[in-house]
PDB file of C-alpha atoms and ligand atoms in Angstrom:
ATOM      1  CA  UNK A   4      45.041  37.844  21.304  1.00  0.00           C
ATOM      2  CA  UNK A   5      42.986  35.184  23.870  1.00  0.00           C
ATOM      3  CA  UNK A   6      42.641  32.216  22.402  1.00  0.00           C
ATOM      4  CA  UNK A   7      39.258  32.010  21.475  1.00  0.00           C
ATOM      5  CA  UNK A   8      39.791  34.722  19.219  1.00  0.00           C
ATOM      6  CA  UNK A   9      43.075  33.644  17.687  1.00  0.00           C
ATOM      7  CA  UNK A  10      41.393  30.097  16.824  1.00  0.00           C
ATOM      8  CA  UNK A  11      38.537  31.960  15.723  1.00  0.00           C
ATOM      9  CA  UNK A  12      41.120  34.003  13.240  1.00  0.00           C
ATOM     10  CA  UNK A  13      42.180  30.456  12.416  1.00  0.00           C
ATOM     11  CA  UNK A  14      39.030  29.165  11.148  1.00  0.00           C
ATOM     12  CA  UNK A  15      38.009  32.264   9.082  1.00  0.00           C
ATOM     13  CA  UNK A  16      41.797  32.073   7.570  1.00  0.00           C
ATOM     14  CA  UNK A  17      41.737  28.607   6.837  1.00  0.00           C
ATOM     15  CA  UNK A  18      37.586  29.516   5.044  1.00  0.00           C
ATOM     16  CA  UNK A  19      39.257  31.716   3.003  1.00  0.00           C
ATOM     17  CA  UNK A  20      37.482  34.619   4.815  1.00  0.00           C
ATOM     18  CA  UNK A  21      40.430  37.025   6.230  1.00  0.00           C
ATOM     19  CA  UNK A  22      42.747  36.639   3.155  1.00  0.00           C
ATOM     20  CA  UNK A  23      41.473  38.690  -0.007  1.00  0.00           C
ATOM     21  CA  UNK A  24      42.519  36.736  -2.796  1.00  0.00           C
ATOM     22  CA  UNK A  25      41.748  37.737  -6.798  1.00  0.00           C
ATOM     23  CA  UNK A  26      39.562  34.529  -7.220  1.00  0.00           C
ATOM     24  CA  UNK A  27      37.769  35.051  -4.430  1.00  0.00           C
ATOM     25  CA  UNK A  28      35.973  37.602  -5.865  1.00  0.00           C
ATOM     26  CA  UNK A  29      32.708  36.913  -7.185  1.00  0.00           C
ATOM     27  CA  UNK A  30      31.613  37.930 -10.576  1.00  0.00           C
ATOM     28  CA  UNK A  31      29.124  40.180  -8.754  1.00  0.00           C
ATOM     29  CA  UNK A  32      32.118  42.019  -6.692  1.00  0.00           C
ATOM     30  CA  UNK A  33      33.964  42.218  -9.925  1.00  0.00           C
ATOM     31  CA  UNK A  34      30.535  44.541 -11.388  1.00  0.00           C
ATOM     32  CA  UNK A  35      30.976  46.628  -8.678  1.00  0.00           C
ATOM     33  CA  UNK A  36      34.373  47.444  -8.722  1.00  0.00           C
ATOM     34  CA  UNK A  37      33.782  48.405 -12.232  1.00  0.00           C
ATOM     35  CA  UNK A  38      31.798  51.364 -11.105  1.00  0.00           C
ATOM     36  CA  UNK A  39      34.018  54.380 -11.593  1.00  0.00           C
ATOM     37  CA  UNK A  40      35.038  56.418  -8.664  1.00  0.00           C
ATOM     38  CA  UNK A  41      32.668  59.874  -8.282  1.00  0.00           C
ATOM     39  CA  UNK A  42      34.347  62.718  -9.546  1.00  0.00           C
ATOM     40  CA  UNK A  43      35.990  65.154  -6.980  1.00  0.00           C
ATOM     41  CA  UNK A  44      34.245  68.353  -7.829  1.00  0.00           C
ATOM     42  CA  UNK A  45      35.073  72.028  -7.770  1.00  0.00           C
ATOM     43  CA  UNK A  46      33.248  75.139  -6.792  1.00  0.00           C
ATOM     44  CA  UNK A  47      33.984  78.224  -8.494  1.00  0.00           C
ATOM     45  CA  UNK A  48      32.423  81.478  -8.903  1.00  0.00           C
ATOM     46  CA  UNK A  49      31.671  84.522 -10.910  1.00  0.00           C
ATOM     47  CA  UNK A  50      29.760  87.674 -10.229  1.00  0.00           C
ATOM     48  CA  UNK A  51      28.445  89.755 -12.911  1.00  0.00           C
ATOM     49  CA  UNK A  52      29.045  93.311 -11.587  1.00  0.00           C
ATOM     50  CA  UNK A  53      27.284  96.570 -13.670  1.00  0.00           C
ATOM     51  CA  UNK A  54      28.964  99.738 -15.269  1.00  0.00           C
ATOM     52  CA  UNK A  55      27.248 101.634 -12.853  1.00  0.00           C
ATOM     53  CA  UNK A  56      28.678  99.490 -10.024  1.00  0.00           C
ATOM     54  CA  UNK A  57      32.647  99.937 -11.416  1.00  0.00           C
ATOM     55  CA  UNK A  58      31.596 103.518 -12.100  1.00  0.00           C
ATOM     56  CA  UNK A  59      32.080 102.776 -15.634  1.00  0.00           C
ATOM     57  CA  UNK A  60      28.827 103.013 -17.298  1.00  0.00           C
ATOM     58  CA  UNK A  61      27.849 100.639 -20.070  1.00  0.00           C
ATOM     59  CA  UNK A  62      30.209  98.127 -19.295  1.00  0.00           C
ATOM     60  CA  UNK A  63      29.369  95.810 -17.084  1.00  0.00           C
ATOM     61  CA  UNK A  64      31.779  93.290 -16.423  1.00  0.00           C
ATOM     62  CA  UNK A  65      32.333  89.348 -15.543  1.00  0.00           C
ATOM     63  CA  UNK A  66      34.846  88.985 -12.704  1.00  0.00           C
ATOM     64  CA  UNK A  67      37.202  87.363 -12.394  1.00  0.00           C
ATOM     65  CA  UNK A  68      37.661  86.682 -16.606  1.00  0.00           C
ATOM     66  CA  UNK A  69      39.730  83.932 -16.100  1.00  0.00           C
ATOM     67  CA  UNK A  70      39.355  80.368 -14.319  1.00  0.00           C
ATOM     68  CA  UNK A  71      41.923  77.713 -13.723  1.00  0.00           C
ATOM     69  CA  UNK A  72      39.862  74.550 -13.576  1.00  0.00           C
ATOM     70  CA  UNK A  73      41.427  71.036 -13.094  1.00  0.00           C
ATOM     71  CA  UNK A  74      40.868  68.016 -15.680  1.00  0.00           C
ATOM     72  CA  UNK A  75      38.588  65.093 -14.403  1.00  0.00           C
ATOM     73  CA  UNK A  76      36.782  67.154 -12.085  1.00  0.00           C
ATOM     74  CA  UNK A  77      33.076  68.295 -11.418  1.00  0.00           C
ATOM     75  CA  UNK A  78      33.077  71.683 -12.049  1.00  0.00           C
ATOM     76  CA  UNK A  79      30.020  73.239  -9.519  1.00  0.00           C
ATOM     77  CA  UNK A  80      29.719  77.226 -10.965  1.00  0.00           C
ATOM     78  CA  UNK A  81      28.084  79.640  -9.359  1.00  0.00           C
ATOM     79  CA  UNK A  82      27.256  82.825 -11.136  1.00  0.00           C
ATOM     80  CA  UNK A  83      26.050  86.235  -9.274  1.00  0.00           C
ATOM     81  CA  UNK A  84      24.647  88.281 -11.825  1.00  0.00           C
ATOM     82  CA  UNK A  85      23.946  92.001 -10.323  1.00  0.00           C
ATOM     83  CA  UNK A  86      22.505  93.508 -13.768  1.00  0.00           C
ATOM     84  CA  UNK A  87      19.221  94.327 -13.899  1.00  0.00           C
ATOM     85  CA  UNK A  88      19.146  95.265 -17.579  1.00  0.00           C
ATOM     86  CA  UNK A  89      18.271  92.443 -20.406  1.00  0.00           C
ATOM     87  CA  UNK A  90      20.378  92.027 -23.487  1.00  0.00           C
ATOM     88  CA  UNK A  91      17.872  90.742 -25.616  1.00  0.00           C
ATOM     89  CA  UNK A  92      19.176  88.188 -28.524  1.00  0.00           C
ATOM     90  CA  UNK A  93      19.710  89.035 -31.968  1.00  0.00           C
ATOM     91  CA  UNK A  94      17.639  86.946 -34.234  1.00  0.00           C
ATOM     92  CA  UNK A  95      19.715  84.532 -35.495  1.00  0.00           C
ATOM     93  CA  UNK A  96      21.387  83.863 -32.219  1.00  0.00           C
ATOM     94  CA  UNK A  97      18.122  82.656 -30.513  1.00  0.00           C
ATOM     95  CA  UNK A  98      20.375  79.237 -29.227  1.00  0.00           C
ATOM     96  CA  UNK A  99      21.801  81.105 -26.890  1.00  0.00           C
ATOM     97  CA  UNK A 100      18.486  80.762 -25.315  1.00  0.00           C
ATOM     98  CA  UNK A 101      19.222  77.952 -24.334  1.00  0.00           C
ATOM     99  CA  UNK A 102      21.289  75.740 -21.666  1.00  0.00           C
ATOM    100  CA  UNK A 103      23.882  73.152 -23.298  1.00  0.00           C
ATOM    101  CA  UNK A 104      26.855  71.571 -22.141  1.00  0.00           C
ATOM    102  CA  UNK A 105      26.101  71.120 -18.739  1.00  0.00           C
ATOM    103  CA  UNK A 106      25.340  68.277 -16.824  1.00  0.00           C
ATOM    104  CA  UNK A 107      21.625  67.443 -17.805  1.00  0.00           C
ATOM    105  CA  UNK A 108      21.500  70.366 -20.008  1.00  0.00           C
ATOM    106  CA  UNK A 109      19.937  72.715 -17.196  1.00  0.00           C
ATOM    107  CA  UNK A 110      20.971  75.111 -14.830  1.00  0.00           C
ATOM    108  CA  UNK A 111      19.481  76.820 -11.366  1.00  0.00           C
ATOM    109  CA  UNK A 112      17.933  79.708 -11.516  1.00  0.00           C
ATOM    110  CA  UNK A 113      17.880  81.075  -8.256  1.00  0.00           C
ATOM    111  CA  UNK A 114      17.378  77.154  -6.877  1.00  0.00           C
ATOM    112  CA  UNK A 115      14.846  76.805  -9.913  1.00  0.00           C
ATOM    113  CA  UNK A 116      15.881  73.984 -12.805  1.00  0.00           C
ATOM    114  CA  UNK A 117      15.746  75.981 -15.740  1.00  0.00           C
ATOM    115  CA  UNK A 118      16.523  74.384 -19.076  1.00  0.00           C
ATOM    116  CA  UNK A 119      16.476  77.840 -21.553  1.00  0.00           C
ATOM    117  CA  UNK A 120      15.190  81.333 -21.068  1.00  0.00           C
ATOM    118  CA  UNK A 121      13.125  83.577 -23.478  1.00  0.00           C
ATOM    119  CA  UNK A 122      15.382  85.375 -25.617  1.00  0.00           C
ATOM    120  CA  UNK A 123      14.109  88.192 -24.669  1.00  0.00           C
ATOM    121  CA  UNK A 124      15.010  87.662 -21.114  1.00  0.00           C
ATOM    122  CA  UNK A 125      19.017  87.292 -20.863  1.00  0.00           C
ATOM    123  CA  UNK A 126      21.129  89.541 -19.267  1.00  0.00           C
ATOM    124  CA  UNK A 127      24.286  88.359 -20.207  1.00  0.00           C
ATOM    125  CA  UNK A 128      25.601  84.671 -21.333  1.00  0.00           C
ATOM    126  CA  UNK A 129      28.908  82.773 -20.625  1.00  0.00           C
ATOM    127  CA  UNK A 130      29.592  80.782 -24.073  1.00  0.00           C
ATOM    128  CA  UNK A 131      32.354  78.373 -24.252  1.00  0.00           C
ATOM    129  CA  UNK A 132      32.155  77.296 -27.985  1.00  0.00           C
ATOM    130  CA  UNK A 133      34.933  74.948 -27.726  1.00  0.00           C
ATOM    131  CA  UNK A 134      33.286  72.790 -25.005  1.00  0.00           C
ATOM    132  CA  UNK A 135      30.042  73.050 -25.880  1.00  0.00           C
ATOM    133  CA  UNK A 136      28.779  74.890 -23.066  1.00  0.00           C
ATOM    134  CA  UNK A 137      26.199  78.266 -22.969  1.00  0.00           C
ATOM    135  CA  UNK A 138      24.573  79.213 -19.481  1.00  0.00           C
ATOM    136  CA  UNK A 139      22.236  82.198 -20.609  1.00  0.00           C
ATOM    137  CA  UNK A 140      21.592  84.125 -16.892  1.00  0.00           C
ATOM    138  CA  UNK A 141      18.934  86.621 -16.590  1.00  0.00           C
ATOM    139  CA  UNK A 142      18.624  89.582 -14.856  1.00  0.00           C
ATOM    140  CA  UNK A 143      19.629  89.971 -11.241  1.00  0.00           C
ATOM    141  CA  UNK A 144      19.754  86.383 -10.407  1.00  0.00           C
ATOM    142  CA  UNK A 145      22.448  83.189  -8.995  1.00  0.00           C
ATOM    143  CA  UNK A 146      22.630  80.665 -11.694  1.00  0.00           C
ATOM    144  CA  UNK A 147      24.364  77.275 -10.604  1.00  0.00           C
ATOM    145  CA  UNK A 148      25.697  74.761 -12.806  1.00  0.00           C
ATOM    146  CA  UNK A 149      27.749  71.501 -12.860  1.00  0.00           C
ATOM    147  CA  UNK A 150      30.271  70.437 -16.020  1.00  0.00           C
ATOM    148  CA  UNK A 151      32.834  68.290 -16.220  1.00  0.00           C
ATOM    149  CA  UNK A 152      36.047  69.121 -18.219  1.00  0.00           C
ATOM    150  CA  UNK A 153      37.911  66.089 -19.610  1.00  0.00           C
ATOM    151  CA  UNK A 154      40.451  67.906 -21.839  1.00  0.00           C
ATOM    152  CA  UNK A 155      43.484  70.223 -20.926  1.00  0.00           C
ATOM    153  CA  UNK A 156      43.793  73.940 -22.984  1.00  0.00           C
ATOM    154  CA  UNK A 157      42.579  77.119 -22.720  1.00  0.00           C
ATOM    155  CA  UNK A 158      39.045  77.817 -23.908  1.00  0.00           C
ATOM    156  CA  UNK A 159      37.476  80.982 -24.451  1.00  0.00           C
ATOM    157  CA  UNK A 160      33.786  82.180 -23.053  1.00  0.00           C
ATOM    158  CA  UNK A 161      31.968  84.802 -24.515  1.00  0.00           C
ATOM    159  CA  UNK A 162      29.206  86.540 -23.746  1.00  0.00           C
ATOM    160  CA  UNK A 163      26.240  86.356 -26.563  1.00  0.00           C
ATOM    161  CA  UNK A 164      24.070  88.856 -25.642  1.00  0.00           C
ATOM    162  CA  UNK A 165      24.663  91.672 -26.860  1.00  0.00           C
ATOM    163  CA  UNK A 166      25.204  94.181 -23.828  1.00  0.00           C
ATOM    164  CA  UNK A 167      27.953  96.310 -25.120  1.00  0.00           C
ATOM    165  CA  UNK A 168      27.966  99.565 -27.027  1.00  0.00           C
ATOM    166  CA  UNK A 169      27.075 100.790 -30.707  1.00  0.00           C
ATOM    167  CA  UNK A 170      23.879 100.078 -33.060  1.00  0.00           C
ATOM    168  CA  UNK A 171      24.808  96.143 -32.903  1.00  0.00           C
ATOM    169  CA  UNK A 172      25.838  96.049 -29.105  1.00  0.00           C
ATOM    170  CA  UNK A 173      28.739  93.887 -29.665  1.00  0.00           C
ATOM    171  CA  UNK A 174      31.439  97.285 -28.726  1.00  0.00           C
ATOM    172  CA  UNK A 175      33.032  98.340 -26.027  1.00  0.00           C
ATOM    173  CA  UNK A 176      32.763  95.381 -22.984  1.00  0.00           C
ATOM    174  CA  UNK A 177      31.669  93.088 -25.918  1.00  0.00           C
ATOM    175  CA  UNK A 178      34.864  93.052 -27.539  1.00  0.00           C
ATOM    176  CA  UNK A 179      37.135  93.371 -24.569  1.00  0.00           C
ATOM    177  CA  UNK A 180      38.826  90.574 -23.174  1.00  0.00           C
ATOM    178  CA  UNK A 181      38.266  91.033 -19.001  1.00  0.00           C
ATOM    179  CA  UNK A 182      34.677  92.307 -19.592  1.00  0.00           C
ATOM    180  CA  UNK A 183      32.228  90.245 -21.679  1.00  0.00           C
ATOM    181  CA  UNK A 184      34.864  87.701 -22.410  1.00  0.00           C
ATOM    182  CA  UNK A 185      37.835  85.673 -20.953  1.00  0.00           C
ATOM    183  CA  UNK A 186      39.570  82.371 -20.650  1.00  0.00           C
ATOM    184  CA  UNK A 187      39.564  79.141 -18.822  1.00  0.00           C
ATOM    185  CA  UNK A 188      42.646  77.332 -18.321  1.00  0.00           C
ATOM    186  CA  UNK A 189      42.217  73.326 -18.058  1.00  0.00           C
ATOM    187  CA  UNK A 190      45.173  72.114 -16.174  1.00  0.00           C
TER     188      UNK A 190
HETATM  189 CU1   CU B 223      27.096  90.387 -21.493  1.00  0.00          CU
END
């Protein structure tokens, strides 16, 4: 160090200015620190495939049925839906319409901020009761969304249209876990 810069170190010491101290900061400083930290965030995806694409028809299928998400973070889900058949809602169920639980309550429909669909429309839905969360996705389409999950467990989605078998349509991929409905493991 020359000396003009060590007595220049000097000064600012002696001011106060190189040494951090706890009173030194100003209320202002104090605010910001306050501020929590943005949360790390995730990206994760599903793809909705068809029966017709597993050569299984009438059962289409989400892949993969199970996530492993970590607490705290952003969770930034992207969902490839290949049908191109709708599942319209049973009255009665017409909330599925209808995005919840997400951040802002919307989604992306293929880059578009959708905040429900018509009932009429959905394809297929991925339902978390436990945290709140429905994402109704319609025909042939990438839906993105952003959640946050603050508690560890295992949750189980469901889809809510009703794209399965038999008079009500809740059979066959409906009702079996690794089709229409899975798990997600908060660790
Ligand atoms: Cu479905």
């Amino acid at each position: 160090m020359n000396r003009v810069v060590q007595k220049a170190a000097t000064t600012l010491l002696a001011a106060g200015f190189l040494v951090g101290t706890v009173s030194s900061v100003s209320p202002a400083m104090a605010a910001v620190k306050k501020v929590p930290a943005p949360r790390p965030v995730i990206h994760e995806s599903l793809v909705i495939l068809t029966g017709g694409m597993l050569k299984r028809p009438g059962w289409p299928m989400v892949y993969p049925e199970r996530l492993i998400l970590p607490k705290g973070y952003t969770i930034d889900l992207t969902i490839r839906n290949f049908d191109d058949g709708t599942a319209p809602l049973a009255k009665g169920t017409y909330q599925y319409d209808k995005v919840t639980g997400t951040i802002g309550n919307f989604e992306l429909v293929n880059g578009r901020r959708v905040t429900s669909l018509n009932p009429g429309a959905v394809s297929h839905t991925i339902t978390i009761g436990q945290l709140g969360i429905n994402i109704p996705i319609p025909i042939k389409s990438t839906v993105e969304v952003k959640f946050h999950v603050n508690k560890k467990g295992t949750f189980y989605w469901q889809c809510m249209a009703p794209c399965g078998s038999g008079s009500s349509g809740w059979g066959g991929p409906m009702s079996t876990n690794g089709w229409m409905k899975g798990s997600i493991v908060v660790q």
